[in-house]
XYZ file of C-alpha atoms in Angstrom:
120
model
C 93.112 96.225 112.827
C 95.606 96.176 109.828
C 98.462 94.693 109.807
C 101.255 93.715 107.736
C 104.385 91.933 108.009
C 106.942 91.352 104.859
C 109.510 89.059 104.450
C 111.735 87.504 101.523
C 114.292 90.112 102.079
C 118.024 89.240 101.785
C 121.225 89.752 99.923
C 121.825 88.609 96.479
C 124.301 89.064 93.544
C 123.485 91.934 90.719
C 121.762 90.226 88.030
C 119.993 87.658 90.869
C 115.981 87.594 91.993
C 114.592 87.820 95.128
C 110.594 87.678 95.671
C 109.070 89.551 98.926
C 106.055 88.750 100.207
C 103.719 90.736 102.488
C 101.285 89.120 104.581
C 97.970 91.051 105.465
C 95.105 91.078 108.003
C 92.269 93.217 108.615
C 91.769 93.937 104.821
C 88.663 92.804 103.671
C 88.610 94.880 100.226
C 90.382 92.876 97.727
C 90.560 96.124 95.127
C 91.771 98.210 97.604
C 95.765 99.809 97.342
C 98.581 98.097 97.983
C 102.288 98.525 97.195
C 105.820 98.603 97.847
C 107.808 101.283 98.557
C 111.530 101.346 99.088
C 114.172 103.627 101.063
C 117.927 103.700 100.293
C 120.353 105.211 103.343
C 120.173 108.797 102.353
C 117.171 108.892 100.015
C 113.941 109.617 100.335
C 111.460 106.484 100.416
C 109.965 105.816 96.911
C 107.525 104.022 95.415
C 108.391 100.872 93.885
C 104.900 99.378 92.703
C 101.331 99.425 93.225
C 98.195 97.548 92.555
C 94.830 98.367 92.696
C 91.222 97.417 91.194
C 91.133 94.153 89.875
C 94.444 94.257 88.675
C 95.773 97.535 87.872
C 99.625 98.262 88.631
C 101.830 101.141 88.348
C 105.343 100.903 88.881
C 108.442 103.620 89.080
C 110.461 103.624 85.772
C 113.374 102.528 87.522
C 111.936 98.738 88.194
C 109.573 98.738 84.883
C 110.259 95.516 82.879
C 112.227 93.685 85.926
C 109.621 93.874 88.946
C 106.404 92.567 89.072
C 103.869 93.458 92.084
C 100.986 90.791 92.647
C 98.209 89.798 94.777
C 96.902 86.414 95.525
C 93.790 87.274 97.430
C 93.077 83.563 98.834
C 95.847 83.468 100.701
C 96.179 87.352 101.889
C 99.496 88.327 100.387
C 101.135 90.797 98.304
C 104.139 89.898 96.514
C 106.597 91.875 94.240
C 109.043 89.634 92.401
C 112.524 91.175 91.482
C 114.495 90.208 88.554
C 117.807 91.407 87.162
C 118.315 93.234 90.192
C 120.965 95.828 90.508
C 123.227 97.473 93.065
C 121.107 100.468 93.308
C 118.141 98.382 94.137
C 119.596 97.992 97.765
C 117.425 99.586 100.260
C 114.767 98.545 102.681
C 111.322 97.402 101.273
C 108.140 98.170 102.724
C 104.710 97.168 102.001
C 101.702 99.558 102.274
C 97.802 99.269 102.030
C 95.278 102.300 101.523
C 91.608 101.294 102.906
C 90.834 103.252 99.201
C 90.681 101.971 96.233
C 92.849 104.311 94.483
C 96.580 104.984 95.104
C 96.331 109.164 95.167
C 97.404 110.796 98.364
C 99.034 108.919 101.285
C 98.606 105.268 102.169
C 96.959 104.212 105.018
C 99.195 101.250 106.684
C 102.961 100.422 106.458
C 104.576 97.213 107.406
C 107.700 96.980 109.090
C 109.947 96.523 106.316
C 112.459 94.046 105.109
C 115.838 94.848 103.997
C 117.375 93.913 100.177
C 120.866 93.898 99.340
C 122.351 93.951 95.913
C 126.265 93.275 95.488
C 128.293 94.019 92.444
């Protein structure tokens, strides 16, 4: 059974970094999907950044140059650390796995989600 339960949420200052982590069980292929997705009140949930393979990442235009998603397969955790973070950042932050090793189509497991909020 999957699971997986983020944390490292909380509210910061524009400009400030925050680093979520995910913690995973019941995924025993290191290449397969992960990522983060996010959902601001009102919006749709997007996706924030993914990794795949051995250490392929894609991440929404939005975050490119100021997040950075990671894996550290020894210890069974996915991490995306935020810099320069903005007000428009805010939303709640979810972590998501795919038993595939691709990131087409819809993933497979979604944590619970932890919430980030960005002040002026």
């Amino acid at each position: 059974q999957v699971q997986l339960v983020e944390s490292g949420g909380g509210s910061v200052q524009a400009g400030g970094s925050l680093r979520l982590s995910c913690a995973t069980s019941g995924i025993t292929d290191t290449w397969s999907c992960m990522g983060w997705f996010r959902q601001a009140p009102g919006k749709e949930r997007e996706a924030v950044a993914r990794i795949y393979g051995p250490a392929y990442t894609t991440y929404a235009d939005s975050v490119k140059g100021r997040f950075t998603i990671s894996r550290d397969n020894a210890k069974n955790t996915l991490h995306l650390q935020m810099n320069s973070l903005k007000p428009e950042d805010t939303a709640m932050y979810y972590c998501a796995a795919k038993t595939a090793r691709w990131c087409d189509g819809f993933m497979d497991y979604w944590g619970k989600g932890t919430l980030v909020t960005i002040s002026a």
